[in-house]
Short mmCIF file of C-alpha atoms in Angstrom, two decimals:
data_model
loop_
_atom_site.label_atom_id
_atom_site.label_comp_id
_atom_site.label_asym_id
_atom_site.label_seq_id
_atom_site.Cartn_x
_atom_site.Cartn_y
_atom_site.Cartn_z
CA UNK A 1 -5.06 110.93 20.34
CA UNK A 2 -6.34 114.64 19.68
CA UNK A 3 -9.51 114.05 17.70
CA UNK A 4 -9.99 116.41 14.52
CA UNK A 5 -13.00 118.72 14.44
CA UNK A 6 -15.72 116.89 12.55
CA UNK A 7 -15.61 114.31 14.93
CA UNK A 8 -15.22 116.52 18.13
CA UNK A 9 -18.32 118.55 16.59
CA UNK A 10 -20.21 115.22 16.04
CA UNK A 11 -19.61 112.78 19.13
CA UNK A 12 -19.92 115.41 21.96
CA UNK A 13 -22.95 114.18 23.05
CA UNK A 14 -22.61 110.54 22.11
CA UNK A 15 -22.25 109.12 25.76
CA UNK A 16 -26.27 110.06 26.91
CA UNK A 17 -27.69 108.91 23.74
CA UNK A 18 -29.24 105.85 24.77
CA UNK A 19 -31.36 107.92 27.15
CA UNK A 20 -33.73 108.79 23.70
CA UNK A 21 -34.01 105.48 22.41
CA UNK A 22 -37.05 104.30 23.86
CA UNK A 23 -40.91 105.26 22.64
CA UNK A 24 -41.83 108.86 23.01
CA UNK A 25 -44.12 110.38 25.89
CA UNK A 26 -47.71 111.27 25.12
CA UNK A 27 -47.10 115.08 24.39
CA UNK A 28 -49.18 117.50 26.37
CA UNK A 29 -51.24 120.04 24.17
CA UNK A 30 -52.17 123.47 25.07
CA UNK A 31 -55.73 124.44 26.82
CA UNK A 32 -58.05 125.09 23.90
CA UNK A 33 -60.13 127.43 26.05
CA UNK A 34 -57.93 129.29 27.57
CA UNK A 35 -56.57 130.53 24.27
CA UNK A 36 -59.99 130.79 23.08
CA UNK A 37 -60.22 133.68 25.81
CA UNK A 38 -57.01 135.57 24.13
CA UNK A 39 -57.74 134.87 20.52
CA UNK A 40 -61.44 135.61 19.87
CA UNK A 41 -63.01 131.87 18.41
CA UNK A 42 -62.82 128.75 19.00
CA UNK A 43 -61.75 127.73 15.79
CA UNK A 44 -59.11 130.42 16.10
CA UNK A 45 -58.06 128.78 19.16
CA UNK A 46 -58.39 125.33 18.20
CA UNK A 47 -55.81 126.17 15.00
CA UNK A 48 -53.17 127.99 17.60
CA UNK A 49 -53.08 125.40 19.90
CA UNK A 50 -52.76 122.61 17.16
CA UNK A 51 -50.07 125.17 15.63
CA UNK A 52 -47.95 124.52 18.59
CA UNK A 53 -46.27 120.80 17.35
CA UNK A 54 -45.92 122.15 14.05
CA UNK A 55 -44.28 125.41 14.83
CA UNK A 56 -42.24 124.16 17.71
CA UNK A 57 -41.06 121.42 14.98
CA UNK A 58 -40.41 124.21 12.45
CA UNK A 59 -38.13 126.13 14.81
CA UNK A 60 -36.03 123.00 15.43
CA UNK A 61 -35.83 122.29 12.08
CA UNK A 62 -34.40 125.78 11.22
CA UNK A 63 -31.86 125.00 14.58
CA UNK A 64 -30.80 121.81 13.17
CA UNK A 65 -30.35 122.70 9.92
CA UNK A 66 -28.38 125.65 10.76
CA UNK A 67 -26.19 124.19 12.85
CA UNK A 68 -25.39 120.82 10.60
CA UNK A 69 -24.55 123.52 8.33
CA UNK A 70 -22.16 125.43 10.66
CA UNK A 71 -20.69 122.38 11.43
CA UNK A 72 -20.15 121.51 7.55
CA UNK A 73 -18.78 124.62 6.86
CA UNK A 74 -16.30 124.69 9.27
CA UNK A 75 -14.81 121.40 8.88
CA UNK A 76 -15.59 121.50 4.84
CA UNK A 77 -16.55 117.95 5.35
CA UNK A 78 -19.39 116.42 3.68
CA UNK A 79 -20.27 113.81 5.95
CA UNK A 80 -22.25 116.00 7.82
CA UNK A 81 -24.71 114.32 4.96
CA UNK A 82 -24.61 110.85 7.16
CA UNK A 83 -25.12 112.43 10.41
CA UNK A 84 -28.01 110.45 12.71
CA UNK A 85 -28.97 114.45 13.41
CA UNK A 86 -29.51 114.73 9.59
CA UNK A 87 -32.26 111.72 9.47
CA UNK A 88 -33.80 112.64 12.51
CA UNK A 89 -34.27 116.04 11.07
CA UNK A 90 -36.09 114.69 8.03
CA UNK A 91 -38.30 112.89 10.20
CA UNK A 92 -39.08 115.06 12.07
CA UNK A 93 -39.50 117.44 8.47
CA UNK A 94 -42.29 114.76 7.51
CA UNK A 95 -43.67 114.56 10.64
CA UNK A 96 -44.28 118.32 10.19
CA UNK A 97 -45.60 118.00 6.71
CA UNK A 98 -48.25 115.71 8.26
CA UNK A 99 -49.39 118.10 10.87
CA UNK A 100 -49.53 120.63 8.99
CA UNK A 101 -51.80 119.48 6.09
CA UNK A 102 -53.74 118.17 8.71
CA UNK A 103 -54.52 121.72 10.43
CA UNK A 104 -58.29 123.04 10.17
CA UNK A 105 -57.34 126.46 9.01
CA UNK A 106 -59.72 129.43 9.75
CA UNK A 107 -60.53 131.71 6.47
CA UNK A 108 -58.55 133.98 8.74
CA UNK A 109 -55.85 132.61 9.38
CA UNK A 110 -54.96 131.39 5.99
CA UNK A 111 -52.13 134.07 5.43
CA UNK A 112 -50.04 132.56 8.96
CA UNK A 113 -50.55 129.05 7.49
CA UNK A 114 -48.84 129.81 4.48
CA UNK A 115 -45.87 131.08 6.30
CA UNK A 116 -45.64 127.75 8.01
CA UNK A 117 -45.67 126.38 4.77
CA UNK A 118 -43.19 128.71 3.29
CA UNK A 119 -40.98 127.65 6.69
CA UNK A 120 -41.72 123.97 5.84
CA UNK A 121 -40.73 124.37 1.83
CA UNK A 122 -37.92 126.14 2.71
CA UNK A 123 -36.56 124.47 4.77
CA UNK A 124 -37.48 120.50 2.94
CA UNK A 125 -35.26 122.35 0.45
CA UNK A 126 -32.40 122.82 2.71
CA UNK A 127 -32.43 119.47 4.08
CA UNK A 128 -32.34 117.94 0.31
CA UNK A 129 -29.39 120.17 -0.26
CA UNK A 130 -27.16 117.96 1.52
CA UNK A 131 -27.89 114.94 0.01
CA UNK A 132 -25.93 116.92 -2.96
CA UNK A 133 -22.82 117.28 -1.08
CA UNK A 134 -20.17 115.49 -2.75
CA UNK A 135 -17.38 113.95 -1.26
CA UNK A 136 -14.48 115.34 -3.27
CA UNK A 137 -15.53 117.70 -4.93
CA UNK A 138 -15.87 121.81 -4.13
CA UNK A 139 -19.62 122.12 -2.06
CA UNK A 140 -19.42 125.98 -2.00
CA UNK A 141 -22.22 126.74 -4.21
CA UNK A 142 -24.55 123.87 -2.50
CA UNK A 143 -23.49 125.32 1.11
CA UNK A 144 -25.02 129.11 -0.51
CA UNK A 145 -27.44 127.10 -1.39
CA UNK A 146 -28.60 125.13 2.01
CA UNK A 147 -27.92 128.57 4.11
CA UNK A 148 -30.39 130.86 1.68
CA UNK A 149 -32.83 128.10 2.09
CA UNK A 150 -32.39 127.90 5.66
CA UNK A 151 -32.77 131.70 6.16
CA UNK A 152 -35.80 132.07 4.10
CA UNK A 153 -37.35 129.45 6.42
CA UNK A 154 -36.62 131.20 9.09
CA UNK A 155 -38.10 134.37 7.67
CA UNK A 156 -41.06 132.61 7.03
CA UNK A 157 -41.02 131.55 10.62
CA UNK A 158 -40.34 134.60 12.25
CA UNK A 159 -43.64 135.64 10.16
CA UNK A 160 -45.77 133.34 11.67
CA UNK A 161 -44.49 134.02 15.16
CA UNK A 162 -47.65 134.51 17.69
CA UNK A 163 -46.51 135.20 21.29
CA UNK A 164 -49.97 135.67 22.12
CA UNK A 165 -51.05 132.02 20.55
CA UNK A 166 -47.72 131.23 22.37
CA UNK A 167 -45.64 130.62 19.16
CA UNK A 168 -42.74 131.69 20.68
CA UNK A 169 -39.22 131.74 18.99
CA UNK A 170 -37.17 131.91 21.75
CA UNK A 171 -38.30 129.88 24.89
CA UNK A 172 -37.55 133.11 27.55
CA UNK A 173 -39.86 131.97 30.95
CA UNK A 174 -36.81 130.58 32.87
CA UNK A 175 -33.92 133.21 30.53
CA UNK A 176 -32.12 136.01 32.20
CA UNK A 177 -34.46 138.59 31.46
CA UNK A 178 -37.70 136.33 33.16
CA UNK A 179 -38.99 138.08 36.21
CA UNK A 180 -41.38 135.46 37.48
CA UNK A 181 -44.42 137.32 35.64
CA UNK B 1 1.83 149.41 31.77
CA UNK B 2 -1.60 148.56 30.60
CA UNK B 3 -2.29 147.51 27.30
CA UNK B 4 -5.80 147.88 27.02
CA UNK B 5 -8.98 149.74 27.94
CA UNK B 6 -12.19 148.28 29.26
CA UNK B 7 -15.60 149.75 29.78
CA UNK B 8 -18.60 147.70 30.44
CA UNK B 9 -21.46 149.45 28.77
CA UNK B 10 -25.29 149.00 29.55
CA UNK B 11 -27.79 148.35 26.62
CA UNK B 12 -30.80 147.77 28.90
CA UNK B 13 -31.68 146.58 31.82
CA UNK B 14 -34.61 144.41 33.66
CA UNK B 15 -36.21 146.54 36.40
CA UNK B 16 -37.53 143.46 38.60
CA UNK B 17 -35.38 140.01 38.10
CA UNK B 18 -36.17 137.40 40.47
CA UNK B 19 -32.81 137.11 43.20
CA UNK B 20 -32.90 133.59 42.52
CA UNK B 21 -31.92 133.73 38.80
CA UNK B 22 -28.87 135.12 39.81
CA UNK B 23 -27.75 133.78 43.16
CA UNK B 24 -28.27 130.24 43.86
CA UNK B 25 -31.08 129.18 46.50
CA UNK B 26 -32.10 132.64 47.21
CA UNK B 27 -35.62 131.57 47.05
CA UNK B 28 -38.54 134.13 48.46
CA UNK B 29 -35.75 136.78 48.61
CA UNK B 30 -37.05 139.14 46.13
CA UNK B 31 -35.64 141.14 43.20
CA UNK B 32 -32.78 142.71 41.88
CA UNK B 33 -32.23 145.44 38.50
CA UNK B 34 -30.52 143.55 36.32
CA UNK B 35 -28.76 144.90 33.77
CA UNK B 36 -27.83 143.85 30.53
CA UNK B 37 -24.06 145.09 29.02
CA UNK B 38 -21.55 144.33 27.16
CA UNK B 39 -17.66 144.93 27.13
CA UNK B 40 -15.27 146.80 25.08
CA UNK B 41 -11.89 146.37 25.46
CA UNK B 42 -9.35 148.50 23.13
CA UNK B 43 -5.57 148.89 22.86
CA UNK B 44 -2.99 147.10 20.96
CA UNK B 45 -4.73 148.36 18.15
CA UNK B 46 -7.69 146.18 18.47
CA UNK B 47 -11.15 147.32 19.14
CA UNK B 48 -12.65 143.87 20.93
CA UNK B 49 -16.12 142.96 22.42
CA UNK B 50 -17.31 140.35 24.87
CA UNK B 51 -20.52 139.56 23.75
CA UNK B 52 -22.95 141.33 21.86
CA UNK B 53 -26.44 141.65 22.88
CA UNK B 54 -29.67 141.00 21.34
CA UNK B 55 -31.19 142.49 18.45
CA UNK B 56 -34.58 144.59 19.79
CA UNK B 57 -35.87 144.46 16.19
CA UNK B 58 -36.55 140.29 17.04
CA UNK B 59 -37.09 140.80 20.34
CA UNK B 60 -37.95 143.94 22.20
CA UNK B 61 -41.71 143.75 21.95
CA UNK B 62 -42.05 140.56 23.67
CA UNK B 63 -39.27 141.59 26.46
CA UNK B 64 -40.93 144.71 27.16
CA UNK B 65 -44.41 142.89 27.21
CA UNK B 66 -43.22 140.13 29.42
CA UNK B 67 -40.75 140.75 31.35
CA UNK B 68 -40.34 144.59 31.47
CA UNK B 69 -37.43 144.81 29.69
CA UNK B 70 -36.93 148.65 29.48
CA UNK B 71 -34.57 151.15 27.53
CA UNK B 72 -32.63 149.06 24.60
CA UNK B 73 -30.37 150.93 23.04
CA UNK B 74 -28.50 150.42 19.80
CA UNK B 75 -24.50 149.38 19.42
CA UNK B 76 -23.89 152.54 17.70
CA UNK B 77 -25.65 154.57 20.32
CA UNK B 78 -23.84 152.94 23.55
CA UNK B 79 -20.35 152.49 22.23
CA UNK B 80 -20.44 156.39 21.27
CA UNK B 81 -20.27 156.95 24.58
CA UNK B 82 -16.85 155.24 24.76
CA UNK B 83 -15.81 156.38 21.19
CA UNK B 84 -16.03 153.37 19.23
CA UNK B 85 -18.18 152.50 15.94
CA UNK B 86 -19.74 149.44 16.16
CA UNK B 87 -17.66 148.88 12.39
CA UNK B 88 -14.21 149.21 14.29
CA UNK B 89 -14.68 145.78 15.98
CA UNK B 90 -12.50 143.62 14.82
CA UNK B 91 -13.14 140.88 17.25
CA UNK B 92 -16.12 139.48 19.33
CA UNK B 93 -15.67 136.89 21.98
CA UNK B 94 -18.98 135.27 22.88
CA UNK B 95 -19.27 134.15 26.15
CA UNK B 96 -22.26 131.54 25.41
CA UNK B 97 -25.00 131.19 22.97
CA UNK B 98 -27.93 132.89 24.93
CA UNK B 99 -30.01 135.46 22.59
CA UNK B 100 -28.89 138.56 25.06
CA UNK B 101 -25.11 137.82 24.33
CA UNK B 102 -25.20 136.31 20.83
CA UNK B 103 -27.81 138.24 19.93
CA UNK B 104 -27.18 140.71 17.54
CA UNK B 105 -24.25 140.06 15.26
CA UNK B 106 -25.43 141.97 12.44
CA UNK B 107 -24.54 145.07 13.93
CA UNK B 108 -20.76 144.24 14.06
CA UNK B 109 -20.01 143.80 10.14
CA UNK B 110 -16.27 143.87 10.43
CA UNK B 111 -15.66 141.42 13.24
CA UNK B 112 -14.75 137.99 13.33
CA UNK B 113 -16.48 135.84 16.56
CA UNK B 114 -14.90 133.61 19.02
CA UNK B 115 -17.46 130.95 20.49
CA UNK B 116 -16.30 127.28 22.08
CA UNK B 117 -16.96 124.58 19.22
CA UNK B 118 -19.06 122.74 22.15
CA UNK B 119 -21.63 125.41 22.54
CA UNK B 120 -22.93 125.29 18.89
CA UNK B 121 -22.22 121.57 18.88
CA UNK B 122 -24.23 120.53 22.16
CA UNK B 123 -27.28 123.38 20.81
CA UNK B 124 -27.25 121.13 17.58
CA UNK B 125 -27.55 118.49 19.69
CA UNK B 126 -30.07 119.98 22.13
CA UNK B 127 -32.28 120.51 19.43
CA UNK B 128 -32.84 117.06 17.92
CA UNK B 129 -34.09 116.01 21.60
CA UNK B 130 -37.73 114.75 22.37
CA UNK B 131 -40.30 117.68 23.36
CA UNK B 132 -40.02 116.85 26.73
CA UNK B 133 -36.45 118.28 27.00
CA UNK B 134 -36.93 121.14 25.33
CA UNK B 135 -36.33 122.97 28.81
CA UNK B 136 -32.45 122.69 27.42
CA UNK B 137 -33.31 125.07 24.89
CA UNK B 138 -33.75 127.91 27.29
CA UNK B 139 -33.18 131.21 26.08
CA UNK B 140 -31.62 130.10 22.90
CA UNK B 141 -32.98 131.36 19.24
CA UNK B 142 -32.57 129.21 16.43
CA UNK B 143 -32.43 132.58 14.71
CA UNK B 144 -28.90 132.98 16.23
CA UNK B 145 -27.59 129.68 14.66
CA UNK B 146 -28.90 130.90 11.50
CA UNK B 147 -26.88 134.28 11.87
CA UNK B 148 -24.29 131.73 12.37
CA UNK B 149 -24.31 129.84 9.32
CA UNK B 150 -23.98 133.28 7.83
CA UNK B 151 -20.53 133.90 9.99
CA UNK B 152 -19.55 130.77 9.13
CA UNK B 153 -19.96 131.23 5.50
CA UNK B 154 -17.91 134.58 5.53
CA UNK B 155 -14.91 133.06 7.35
CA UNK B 156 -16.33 135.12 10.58
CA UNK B 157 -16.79 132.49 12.84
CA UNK B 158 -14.22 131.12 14.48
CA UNK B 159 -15.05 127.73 17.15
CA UNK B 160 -12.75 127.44 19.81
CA UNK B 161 -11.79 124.09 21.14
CA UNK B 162 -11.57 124.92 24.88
CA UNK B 163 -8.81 127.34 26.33
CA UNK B 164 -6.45 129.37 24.52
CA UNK B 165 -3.65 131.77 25.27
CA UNK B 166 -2.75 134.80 23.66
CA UNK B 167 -5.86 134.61 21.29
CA UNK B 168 -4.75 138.26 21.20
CA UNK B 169 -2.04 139.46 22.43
CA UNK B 170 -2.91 139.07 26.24
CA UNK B 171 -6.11 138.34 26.05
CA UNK B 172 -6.77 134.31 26.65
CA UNK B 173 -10.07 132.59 26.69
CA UNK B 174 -10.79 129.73 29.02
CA UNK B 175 -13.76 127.22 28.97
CA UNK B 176 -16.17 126.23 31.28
CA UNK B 177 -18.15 123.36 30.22
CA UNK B 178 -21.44 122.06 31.48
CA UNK B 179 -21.75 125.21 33.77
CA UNK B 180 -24.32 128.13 33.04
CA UNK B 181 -24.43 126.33 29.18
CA UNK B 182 -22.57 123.65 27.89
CA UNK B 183 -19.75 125.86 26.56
CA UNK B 184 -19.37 128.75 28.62
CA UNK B 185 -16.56 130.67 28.37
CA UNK B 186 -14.87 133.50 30.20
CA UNK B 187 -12.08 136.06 28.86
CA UNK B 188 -8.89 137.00 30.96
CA UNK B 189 -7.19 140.50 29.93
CA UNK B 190 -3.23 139.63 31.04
CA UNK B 191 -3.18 143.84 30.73
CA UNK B 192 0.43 143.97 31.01
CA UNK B 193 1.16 141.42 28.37
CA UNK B 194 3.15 139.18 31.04
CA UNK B 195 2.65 135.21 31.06
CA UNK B 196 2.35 135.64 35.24
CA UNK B 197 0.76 138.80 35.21
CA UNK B 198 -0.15 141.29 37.75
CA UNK B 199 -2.40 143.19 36.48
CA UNK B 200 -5.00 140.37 35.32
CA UNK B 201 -8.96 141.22 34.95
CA UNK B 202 -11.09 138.59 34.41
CA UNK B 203 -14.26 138.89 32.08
CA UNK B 204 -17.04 136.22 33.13
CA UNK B 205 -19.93 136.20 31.29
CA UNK B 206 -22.77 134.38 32.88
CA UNK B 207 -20.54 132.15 35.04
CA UNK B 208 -20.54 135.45 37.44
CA UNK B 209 -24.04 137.60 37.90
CA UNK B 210 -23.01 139.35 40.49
CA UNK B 211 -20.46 140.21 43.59
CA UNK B 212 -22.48 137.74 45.51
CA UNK B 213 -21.30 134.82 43.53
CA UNK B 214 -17.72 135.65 44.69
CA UNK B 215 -18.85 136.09 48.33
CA UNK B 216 -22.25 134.59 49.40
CA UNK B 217 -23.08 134.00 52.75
CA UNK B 218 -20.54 131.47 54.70
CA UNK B 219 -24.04 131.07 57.16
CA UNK B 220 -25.27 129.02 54.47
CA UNK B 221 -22.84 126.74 55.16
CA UNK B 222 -22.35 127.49 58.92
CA UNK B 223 -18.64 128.42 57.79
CA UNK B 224 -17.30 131.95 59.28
CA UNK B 225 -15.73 133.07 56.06
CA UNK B 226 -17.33 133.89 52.40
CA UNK B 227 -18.34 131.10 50.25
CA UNK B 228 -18.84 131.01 46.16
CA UNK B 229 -22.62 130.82 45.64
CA UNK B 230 -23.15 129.93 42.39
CA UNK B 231 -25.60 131.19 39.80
CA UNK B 232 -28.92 130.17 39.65
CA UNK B 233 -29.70 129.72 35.97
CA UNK B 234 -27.49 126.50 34.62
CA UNK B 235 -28.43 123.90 32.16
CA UNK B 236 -24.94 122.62 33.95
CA UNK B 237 -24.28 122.15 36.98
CA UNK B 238 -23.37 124.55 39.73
CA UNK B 239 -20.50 122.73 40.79
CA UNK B 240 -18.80 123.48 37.61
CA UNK B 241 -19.70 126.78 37.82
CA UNK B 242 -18.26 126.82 41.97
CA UNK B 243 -15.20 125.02 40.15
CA UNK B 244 -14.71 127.84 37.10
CA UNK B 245 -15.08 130.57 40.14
CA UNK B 246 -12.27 128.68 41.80
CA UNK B 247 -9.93 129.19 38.69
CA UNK B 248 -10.83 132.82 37.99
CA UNK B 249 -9.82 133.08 41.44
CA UNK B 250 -6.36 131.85 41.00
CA UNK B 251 -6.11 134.28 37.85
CA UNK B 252 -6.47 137.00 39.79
CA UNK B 253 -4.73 136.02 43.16
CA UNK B 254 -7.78 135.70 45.10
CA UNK B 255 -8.91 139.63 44.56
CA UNK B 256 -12.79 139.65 43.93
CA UNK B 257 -12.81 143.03 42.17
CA UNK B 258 -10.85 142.00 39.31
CA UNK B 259 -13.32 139.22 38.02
CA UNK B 260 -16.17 141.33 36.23
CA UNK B 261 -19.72 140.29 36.20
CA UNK B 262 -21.65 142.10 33.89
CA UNK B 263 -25.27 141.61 35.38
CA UNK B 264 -24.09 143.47 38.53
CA UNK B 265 -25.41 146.82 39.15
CA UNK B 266 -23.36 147.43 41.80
CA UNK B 267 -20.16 147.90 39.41
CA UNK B 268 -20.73 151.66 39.87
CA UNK B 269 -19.89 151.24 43.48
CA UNK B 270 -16.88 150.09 43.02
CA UNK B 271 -15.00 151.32 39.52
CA UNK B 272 -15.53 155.09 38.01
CA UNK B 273 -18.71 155.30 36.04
CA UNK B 274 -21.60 157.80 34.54
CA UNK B 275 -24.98 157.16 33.79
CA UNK B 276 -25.65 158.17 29.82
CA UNK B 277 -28.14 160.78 28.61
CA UNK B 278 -29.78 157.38 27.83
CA UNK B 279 -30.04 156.61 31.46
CA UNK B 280 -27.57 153.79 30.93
CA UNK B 281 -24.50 153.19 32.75
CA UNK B 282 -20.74 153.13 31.27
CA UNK B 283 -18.21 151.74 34.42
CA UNK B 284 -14.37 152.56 33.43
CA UNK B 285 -12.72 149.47 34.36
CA UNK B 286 -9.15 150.30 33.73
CA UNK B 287 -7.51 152.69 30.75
CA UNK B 288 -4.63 151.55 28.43
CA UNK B 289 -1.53 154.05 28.83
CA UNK B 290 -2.39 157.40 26.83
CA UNK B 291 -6.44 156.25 26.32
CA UNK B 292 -8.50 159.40 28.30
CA UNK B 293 -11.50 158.61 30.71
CA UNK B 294 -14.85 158.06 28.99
CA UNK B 295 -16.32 158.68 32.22
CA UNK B 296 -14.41 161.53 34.11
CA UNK B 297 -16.41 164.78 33.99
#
């Protein structure tokens, strides 16, 4: 039986799912020094290289979010709002929230640690958008809603991009335009 | 009779790209220009691109840093050359998802985009995965899913549920999943409007880099005769992508020239083409009846 598209959108990847079930692997953290040498201080470096979770958690927020709300607005279905994706996303939100309160912020620096906070409001903001999503009535104006949200937070995002730091929005080393350098 | 026109029209190009990246295996076998184009096809009284580019504003410094990406060029700048505004396209068909062919949608205000439902669906997807598989996330900007939402929103973006005839009149898209992405997709121009035509080109994104693709070495193999070698870059498999080369083949009866990859700088060779005052290249595919060379001195 042809399924219809909220459920084609939402089970495509449903088979390999019990691959991520089990405890995460220790996460590998940048070398401190080595970005010492690009960015001047320590504590410069120290801040970039415990930017990296937080930023790299940002950027999938802004994915997920934007494509959850893709995938609502072409279906017009609200159950998008009961999606596994959805709660993972808000865990992973909180998870942010944690890092980045916890970040040691150089006097410097404060200006690109409020952009990750404007991401991080933003996009908290989003994500509570679709717990308003009714399931009869008209979501239009909560859909304008979620999507400003989401593109401010990715504004603020694109702000605090640091190639340099290796804050990267777009991973490019193995991409069509990487020449091995 | 041909219905339509198509040009494939440089926006930049990649000096140095590793031979690898676009041939499968070729380790230690050095580099290759790569270029980086898109496609316009016109006639019927459509004005239609296959893919779009990237947006330099995001992404030029760090290109040019990196990777010595050289000599991006604007929509409205290249498709002068072939006498269209970037505001007369009606209709983009995006091969996959990757910033340098999703890229830059802003610049085509009037067109509504094509893009298989399980390329957006298995990025979502991709994204919610554990750090250590972010390598799936290759080349992808979560930017471009936010220009999405914005498509979406208009009634701009249309998902596409894996091949279709006569999306336009003649012009059918056909998937290839879990090949260079997850939802690939190439574009065949039936130019003559016929169900069995004979006069069939083949647009193929990333599933095709280059003329070696089509017809590696058989040596490889020890076989005497040309083999598909597929491209290196997949989050895939390359025997999907051998498999979609196989069915492009059978669109176009087994003739190689008709199946058009865009990364191959070796197009001038082979169809009519000028190099811009830009130093970019514009290769004249084939002209609708009545449409005059945009490369002809």
């Amino acid at each position: 039986m042809e399924q219809d598209l909220f459920t084609r959108l939402t089970s495509v990847h449903k088979p390999d799912c019990e691959l991520f079930e089990g405890p995460a692997l220790a996460a590998s953290s940048p070398d401190p020094d080595a970005l010492a040498a690009t960015l001047g201080t320590d504590a410069a470096a120290r801040y970039a290289a415990d930017c990296h979770p937080v930023y790299e958690d940002l950027r999938r927020i802004v994915g997920q979010i934007s494509g959850m709300m893709i995938l609502a607005q072409l279906t017009r279905r609200s159950a998008v709002a009961d999606l596994k994706e959805l709660e993972g996303c808000r865990e992973r939100w909180q998870r942010a929230a944690d890092r980045l309160h916890a970040l040691r912020v150089p006097s410097e620096l404060t200006a690109h640690h409020e952009q990750l906070m404007g991401a991080h409001s933003f996009s908290g903001s989003a994500l509570r958008g679709f717990s308003a999503l009714s399931a009869n009535g008209n979501n239009d104006a909560i859909f304008d809603d979620i999507s400003r949200h989401v593109q401010r937070a990715y504004a603020h995002l694109r702000a605090a991009t640091a190639d340099r730091a290796g804050l990267q929005m777009v991973d490019l080393d193995h991409a069509c335009c990487s020449c091995g350098r | 009779m041909s219905d339509y026109s198509i040009w494939v029209c440089e926006y930049s190009y990649v000096p140095q790209y590793h031979k690898s990246g676009v041939l499968y295996g070729a380790h230690n076998e050095g580099y290759v220009k790569l270029p980086y184009c898109y496609v316009v096809i016109k006639g019927n009284g459509r004005t239609v691109m296959v893919d779009v580019g990237y947006n330099d504003k995001d992404y030029g410094k760090t290109l040019g840093d990196r990777f010595g990406v050289e000599n991006w060029r604007t929509p409205k700048t290249v498709l002068a050359e072939v006498g269209v505004t970037p505001e007369e396209v009606d209709t983009c068909f995006i091969t996959h998802a990757h910033f340098d062919h999703f890229g830059n949608v802003e610049d085509f205000p009037n067109a509504k985009f094509y893009i298989q439902e399980r390329e957006i669906a298995k990025w979502v997807w991709a994204m919610s995965l554990p750090d250590r598989m972010r390598w799936m996330m290759i080349a992808v900007d979560p930017g471009d899913i936010v220009r999405g939402v914005n498509l979406a929103r208009d009634r701009r973006l249309e998902t596409v549920n894996g091949s279709v005839s006569d999306v336009l009149p003649g012009i059918d898209l056909h998937a290839a999943d879990d090949s260079h992405t997850w939802g690939s997709m190439w574009v065949t121009v039936r130019n003559d409007g016929k169900a069995e035509s004979d006069d069939t080109w083949v647009l193929a994104g990333d599933l095709i880099y280059v003329f070696d693709n089509l017809k590696g070495s058989g040596a490889a193999v020890d076989a005497a005769e040309d083999i598909y070698t597929p491209v290196g870059l997949a989050v895939g498999s390359q025997t999907n992508l051998v498999l979609a080369t196989e069915e492009m083949m059978k669109q176009v009866d087994y003739d190689a020239k008709r199946i058009i990859p865009i990364h191959e700088e070796r197009l001038k060779d082979v169809f009519p083409s000028r190099t811009t005052s830009e130093g970019l290249r514009i290769t004249e595919i084939c002209l609708a009846d009545g449409e005059a060379s945009k490369v002809a001195n």
